JSON list of N, CA and C in Angstrom, two decimals:
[
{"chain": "E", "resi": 1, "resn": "UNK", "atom": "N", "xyz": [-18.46, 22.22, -32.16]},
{"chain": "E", "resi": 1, "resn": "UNK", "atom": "CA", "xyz": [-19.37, 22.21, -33.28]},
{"chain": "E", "resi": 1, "resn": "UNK", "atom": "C", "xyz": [-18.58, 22.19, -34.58]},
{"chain": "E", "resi": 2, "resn": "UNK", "atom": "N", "xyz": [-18.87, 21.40, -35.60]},
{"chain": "E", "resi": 2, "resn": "UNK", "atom": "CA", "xyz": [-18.07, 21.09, -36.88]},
{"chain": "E", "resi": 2, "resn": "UNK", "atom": "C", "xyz": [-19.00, 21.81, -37.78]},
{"chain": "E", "resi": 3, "resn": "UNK", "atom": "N", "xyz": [-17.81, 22.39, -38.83]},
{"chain": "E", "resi": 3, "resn": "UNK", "atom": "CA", "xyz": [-18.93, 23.46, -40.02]},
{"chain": "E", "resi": 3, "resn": "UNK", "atom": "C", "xyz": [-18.88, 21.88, -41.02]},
{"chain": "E", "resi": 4, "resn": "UNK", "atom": "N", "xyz": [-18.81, 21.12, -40.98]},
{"chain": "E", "resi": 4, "resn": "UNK", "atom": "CA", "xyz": [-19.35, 20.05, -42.12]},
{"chain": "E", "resi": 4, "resn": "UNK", "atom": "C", "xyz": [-20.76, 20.00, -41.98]},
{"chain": "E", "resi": 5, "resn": "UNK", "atom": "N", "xyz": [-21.68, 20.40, -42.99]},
{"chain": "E", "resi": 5, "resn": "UNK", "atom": "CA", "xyz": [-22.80, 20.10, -43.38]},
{"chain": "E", "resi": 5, "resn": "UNK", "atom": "C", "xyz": [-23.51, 21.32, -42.36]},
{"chain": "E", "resi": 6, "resn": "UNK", "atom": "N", "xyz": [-22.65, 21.85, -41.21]},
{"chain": "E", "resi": 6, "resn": "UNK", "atom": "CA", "xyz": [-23.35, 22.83, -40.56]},
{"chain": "E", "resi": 6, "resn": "UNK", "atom": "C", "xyz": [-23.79, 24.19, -41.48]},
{"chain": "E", "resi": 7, "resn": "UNK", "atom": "N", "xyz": [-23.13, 24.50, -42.65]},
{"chain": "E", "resi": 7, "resn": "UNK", "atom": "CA", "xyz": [-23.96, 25.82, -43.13]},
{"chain": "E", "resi": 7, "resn": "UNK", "atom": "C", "xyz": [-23.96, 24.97, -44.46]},
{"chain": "E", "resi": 8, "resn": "UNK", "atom": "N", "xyz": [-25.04, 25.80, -45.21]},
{"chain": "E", "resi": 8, "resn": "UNK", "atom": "CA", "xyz": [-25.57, 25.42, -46.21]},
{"chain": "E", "resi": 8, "resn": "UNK", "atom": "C", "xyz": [-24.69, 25.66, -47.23]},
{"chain": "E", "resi": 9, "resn": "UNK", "atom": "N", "xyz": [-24.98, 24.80, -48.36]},
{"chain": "E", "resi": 9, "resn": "UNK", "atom": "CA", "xyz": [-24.53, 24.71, -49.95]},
{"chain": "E", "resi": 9, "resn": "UNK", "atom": "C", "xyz": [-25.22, 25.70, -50.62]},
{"chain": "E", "resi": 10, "resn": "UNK", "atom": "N", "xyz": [-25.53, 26.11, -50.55]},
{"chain": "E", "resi": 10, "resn": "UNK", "atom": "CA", "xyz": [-26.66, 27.28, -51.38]},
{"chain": "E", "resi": 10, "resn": "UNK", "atom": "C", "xyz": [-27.45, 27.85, -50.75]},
{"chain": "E", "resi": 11, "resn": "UNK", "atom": "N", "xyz": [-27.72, 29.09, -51.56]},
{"chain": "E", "resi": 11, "resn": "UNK", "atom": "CA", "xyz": [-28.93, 29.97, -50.90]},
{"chain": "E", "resi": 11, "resn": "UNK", "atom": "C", "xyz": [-30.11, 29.77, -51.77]},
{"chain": "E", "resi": 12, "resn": "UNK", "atom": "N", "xyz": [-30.43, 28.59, -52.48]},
{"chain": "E", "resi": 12, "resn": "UNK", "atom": "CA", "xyz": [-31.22, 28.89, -53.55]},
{"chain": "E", "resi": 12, "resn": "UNK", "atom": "C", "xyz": [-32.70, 28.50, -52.63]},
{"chain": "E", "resi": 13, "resn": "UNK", "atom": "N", "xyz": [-33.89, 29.11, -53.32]},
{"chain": "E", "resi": 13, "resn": "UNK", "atom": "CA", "xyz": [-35.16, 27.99, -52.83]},
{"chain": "E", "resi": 13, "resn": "UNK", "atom": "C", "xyz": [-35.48, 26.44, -52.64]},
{"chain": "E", "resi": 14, "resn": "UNK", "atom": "N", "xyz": [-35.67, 26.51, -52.03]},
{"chain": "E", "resi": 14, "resn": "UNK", "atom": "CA", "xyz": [-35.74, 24.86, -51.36]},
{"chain": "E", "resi": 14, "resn": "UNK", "atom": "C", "xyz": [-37.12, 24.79, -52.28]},
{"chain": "E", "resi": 15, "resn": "UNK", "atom": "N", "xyz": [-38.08, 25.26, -52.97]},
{"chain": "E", "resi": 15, "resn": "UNK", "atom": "CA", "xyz": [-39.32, 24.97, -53.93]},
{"chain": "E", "resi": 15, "resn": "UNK", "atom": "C", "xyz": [-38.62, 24.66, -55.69]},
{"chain": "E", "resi": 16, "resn": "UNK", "atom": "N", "xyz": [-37.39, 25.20, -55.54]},
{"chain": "E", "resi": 16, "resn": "UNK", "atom": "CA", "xyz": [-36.77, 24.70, -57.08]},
{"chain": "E", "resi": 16, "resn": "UNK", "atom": "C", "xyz": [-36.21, 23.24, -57.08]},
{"chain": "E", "resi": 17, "resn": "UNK", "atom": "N", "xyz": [-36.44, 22.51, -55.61]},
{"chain": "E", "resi": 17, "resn": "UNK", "atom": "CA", "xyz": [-36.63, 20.95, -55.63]},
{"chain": "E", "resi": 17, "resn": "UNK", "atom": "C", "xyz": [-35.00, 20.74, -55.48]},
{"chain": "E", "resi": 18, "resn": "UNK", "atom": "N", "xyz": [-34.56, 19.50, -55.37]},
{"chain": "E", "resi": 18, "resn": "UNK", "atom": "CA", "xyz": [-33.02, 18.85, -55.07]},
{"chain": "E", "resi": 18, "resn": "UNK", "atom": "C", "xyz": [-32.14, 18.94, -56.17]},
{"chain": "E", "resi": 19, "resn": "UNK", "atom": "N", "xyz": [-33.62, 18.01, -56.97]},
{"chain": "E", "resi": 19, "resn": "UNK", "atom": "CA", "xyz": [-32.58, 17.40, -58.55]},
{"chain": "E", "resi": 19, "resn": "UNK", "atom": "C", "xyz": [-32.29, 18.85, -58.83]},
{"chain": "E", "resi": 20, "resn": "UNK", "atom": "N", "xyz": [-32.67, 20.10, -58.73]},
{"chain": "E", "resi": 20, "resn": "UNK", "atom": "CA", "xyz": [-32.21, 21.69, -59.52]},
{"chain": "E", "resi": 20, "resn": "UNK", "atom": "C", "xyz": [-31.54, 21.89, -58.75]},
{"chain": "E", "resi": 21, "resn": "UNK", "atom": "N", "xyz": [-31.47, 21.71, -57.40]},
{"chain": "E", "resi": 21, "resn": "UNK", "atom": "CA", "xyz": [-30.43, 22.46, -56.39]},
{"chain": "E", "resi": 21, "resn": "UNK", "atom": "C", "xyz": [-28.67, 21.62, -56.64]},
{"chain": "E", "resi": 22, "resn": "UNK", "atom": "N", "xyz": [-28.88, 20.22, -56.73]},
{"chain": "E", "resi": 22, "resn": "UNK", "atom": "CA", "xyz": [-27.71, 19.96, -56.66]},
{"chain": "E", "resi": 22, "resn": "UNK", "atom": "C", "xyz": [-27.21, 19.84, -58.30]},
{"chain": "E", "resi": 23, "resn": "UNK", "atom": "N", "xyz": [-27.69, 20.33, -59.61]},
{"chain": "E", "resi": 23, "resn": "UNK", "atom": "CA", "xyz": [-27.46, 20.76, -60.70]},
{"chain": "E", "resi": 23, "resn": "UNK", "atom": "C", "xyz": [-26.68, 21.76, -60.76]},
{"chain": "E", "resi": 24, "resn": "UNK", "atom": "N", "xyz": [-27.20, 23.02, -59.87]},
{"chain": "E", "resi": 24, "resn": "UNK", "atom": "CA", "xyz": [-26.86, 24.48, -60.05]},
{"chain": "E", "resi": 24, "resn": "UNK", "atom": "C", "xyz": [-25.30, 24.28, -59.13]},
{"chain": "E", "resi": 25, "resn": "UNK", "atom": "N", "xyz": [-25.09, 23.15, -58.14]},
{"chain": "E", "resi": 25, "resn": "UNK", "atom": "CA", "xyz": [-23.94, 23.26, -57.18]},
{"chain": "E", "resi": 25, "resn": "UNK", "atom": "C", "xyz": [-22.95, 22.74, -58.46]},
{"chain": "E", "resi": 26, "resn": "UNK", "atom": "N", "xyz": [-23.49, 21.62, -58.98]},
{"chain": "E", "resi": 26, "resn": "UNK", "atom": "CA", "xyz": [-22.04, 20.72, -59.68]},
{"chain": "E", "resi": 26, "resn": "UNK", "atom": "C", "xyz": [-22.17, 21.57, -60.82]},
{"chain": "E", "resi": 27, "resn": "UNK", "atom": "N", "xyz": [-22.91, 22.46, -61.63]},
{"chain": "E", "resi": 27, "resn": "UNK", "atom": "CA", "xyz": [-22.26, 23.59, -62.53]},
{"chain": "E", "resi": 27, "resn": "UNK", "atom": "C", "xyz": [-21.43, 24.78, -61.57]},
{"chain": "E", "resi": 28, "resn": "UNK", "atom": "N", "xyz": [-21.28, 24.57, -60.69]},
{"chain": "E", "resi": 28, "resn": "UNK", "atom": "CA", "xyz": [-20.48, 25.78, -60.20]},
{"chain": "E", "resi": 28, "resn": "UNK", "atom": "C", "xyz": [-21.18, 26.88, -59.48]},
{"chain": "E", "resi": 29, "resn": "UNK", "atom": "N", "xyz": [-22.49, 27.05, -59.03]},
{"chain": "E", "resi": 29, "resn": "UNK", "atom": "CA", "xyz": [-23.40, 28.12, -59.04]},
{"chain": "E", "resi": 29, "resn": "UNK", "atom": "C", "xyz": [-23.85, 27.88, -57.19]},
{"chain": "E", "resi": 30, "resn": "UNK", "atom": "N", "xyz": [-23.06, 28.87, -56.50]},
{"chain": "E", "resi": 30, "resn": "UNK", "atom": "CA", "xyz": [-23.53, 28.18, -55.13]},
{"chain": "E", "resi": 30, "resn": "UNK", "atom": "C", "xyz": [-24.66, 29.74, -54.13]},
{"chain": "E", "resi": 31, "resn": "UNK", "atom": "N", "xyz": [-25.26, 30.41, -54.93]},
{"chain": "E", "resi": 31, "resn": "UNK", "atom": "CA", "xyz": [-25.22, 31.82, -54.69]},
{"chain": "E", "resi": 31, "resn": "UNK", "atom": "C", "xyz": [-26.76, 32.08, -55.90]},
{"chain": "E", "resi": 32, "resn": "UNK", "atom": "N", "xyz": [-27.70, 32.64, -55.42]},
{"chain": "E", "resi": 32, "resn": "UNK", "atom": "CA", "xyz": [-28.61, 32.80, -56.31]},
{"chain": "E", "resi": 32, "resn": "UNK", "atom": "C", "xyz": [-28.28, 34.11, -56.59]},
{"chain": "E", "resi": 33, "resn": "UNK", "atom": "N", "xyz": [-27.30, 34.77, -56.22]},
{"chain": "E", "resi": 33, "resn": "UNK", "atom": "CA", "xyz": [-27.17, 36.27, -56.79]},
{"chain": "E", "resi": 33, "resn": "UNK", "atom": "C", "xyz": [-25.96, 35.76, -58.51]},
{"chain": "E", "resi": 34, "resn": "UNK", "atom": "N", "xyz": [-25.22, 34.76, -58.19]},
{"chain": "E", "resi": 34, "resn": "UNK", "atom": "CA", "xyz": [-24.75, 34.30, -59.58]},
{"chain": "E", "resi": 34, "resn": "UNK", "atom": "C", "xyz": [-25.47, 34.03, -60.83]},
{"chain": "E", "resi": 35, "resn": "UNK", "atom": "N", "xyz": [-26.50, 33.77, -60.46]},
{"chain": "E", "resi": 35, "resn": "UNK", "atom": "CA", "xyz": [-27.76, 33.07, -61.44]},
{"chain": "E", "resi": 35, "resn": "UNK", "atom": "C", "xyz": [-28.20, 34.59, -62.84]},
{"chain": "E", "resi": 36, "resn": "UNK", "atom": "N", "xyz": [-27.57, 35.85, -62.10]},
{"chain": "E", "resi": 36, "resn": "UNK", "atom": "CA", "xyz": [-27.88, 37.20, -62.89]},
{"chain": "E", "resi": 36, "resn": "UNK", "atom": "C", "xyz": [-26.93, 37.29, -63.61]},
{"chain": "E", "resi": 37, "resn": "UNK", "atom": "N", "xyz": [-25.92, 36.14, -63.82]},
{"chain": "E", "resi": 37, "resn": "UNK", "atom": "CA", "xyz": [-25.05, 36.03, -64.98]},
{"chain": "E", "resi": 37, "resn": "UNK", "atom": "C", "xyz": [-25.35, 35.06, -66.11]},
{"chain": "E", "resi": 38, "resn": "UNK", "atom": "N", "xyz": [-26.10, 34.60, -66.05]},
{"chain": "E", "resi": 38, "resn": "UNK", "atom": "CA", "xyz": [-26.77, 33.52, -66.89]},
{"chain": "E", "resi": 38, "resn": "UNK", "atom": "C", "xyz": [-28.47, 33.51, -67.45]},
{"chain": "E", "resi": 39, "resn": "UNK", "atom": "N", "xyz": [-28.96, 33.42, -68.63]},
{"chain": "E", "resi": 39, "resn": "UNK", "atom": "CA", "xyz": [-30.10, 33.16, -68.74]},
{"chain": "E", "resi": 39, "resn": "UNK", "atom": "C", "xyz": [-30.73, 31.79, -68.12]},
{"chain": "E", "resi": 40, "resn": "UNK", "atom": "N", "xyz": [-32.17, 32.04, -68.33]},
{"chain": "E", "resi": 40, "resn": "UNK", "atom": "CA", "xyz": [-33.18, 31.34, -67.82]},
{"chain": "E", "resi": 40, "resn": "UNK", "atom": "C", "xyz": [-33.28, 30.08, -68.39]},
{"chain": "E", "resi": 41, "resn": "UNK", "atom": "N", "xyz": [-32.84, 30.18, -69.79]},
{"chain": "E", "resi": 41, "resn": "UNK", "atom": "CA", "xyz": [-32.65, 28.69, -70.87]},
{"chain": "E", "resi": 41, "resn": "UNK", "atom": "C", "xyz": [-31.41, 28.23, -70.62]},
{"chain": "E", "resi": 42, "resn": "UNK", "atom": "N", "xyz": [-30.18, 29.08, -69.97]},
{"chain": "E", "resi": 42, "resn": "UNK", "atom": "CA", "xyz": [-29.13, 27.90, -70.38]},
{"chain": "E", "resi": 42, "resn": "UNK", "atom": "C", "xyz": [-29.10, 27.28, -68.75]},
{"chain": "E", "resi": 43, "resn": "UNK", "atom": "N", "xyz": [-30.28, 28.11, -67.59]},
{"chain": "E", "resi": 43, "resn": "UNK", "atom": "CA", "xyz": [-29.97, 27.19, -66.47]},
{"chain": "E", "resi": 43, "resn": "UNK", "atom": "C", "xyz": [-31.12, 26.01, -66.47]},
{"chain": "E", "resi": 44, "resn": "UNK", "atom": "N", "xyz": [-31.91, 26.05, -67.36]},
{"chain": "E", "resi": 44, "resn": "UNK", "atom": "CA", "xyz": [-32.55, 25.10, -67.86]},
{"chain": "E", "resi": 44, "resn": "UNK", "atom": "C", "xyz": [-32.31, 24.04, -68.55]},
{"chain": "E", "resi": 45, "resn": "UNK", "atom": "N", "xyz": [-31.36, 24.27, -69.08]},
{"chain": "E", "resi": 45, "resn": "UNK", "atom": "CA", "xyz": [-30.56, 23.30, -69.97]},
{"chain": "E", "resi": 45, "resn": "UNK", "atom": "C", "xyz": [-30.15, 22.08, -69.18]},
{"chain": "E", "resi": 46, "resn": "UNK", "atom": "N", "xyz": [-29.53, 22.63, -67.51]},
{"chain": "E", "resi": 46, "resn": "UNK", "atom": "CA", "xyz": [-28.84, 21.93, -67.22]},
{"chain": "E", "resi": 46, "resn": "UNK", "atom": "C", "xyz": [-29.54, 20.47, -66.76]},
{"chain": "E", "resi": 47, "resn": "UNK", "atom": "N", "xyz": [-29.03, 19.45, -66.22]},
{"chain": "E", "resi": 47, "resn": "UNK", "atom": "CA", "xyz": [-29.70, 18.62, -66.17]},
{"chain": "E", "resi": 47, "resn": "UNK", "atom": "C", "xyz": [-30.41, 18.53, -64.80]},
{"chain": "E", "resi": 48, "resn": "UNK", "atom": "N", "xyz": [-31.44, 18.25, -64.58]},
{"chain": "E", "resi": 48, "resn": "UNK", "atom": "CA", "xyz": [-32.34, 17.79, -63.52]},
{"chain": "E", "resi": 48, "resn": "UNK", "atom": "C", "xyz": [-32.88, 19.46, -63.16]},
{"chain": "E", "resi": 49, "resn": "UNK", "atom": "N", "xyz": [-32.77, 20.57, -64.00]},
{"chain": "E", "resi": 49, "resn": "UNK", "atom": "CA", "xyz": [-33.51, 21.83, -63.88]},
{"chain": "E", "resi": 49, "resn": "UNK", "atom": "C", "xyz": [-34.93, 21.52, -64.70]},
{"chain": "E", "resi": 50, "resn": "UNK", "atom": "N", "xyz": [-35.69, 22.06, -64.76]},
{"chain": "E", "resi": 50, "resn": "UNK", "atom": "CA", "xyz": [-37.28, 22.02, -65.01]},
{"chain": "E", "resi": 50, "resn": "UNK", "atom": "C", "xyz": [-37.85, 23.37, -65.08]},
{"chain": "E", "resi": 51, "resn": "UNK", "atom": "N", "xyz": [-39.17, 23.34, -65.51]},
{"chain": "E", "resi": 51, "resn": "UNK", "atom": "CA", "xyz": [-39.81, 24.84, -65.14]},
{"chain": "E", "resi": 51, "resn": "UNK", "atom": "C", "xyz": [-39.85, 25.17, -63.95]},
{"chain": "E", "resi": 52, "resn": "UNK", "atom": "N", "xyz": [-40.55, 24.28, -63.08]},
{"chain": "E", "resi": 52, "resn": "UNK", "atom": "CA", "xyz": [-40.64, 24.07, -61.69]},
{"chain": "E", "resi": 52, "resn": "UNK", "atom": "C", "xyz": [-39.60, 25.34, -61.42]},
{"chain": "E", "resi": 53, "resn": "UNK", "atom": "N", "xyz": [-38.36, 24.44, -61.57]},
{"chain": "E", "resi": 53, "resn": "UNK", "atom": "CA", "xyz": [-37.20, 24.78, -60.59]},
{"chain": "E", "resi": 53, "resn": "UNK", "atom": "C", "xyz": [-37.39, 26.74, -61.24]},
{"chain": "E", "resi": 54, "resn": "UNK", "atom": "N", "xyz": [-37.34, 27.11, -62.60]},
{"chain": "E", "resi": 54, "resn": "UNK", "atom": "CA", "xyz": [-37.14, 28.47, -63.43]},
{"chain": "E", "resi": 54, "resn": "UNK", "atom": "C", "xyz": [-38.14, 29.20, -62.37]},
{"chain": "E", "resi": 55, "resn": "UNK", "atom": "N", "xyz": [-39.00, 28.60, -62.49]},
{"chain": "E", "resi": 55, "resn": "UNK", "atom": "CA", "xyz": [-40.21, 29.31, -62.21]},
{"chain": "E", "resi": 55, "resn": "UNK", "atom": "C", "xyz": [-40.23, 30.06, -60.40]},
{"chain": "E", "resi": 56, "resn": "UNK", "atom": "N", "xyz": [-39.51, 28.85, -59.38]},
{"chain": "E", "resi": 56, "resn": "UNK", "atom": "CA", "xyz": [-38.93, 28.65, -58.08]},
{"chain": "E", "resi": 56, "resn": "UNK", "atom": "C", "xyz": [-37.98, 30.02, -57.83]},
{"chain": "E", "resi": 57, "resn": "UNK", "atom": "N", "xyz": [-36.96, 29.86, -58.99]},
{"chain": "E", "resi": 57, "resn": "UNK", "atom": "CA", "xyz": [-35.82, 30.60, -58.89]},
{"chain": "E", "resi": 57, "resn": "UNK", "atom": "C", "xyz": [-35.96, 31.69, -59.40]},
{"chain": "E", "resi": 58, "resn": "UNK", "atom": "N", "xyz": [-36.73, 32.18, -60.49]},
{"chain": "E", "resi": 58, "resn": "UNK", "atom": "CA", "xyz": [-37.09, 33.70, -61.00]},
{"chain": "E", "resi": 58, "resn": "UNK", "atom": "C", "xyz": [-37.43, 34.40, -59.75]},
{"chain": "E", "resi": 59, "resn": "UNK", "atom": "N", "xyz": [-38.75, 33.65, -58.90]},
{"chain": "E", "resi": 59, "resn": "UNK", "atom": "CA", "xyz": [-39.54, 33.99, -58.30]},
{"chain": "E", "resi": 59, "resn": "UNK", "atom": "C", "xyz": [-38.38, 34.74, -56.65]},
{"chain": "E", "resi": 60, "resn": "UNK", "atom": "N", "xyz": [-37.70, 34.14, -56.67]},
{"chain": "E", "resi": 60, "resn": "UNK", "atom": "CA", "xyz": [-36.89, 34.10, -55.48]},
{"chain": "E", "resi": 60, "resn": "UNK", "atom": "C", "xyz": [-35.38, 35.04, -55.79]},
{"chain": "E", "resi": 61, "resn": "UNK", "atom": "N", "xyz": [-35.27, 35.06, -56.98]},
{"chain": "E", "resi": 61, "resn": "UNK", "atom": "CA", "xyz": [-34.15, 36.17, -57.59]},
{"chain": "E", "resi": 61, "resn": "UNK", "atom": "C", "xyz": [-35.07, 37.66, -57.43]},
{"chain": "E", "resi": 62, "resn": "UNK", "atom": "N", "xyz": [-36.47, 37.59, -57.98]},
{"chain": "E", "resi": 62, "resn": "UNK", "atom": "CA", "xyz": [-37.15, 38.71, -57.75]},
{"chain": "E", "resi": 62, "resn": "UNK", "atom": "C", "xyz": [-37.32, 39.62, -56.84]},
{"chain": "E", "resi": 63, "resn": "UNK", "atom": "N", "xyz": [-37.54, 38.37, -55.70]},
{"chain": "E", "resi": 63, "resn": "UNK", "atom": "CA", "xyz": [-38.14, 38.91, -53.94]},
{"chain": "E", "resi": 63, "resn": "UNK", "atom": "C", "xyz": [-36.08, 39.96, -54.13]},
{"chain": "E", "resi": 64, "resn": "UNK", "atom": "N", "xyz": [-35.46, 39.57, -54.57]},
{"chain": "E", "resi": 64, "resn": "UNK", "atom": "CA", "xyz": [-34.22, 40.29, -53.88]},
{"chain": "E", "resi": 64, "resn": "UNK", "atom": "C", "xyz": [-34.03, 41.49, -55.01]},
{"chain": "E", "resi": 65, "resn": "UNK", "atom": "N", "xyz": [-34.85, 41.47, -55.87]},
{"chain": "E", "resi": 65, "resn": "UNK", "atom": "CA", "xyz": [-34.63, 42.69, -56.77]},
{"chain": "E", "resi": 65, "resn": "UNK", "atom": "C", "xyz": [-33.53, 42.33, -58.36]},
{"chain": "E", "resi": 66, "resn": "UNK", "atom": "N", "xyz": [-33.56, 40.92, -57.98]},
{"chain": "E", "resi": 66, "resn": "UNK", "atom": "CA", "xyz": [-32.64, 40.66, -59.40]},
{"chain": "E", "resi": 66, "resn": "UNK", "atom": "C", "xyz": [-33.45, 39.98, -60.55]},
{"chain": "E", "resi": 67, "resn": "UNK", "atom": "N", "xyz": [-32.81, 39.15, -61.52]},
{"chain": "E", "resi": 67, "resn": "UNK", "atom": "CA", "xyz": [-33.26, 38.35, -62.46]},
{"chain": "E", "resi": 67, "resn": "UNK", "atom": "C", "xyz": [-32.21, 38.07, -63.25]},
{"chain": "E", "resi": 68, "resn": "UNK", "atom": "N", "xyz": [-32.95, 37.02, -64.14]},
{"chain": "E", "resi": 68, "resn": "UNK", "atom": "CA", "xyz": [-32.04, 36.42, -65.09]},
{"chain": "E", "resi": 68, "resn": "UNK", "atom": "C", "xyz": [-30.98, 37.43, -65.73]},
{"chain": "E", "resi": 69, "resn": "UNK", "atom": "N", "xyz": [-30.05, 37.17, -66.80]},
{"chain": "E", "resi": 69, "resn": "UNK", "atom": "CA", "xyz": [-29.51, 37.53, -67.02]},
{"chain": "E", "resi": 69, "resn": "UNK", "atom": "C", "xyz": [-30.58, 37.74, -68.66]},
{"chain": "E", "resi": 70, "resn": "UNK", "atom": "N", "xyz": [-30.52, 39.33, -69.40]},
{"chain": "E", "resi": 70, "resn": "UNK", "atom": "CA", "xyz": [-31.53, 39.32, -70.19]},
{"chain": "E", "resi": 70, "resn": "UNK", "atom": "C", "xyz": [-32.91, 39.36, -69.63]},
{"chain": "E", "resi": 71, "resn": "UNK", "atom": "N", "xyz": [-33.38, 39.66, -69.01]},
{"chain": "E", "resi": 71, "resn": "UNK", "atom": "CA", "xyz": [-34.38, 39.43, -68.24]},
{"chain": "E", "resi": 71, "resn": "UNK", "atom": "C", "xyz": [-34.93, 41.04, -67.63]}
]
């Protein structure tokens, strides 16, 4: 069994959509517990993030007891 593509790139929600998931990888961010170093606007900023995705990822930082950074 080969670990290529066998474990995942992220732990983020699969409801914050692709275009946000593979945004948050090529800024560096492979871990939704990283995301509590950063606000909600500058991961918005990035490109192909949306409310959608904020809204996805608050929601899913929450269930674990975290949040944005400021938040």
């Amino acid at each position: 069994m080969s670990d290529k593509g066998g474990t995942p790139a992220d732990d983020f929600p699969h409801g914050a959509g692709n275009p946000a998931r593979s945004a948050l990888r090529a800024a560096g961010y492979t871990r939704l517990a990283q995301l509590t170093t950063v606000t909600a606007t500058e991961v918005l900023a990035l490109h192909g993030v949306g409310p959608k995705a904020i809204r996805a990822l608050r929601e899913a930082l929450a269930a674990e007891g975290l949040a944005f950074a400021g938040e």
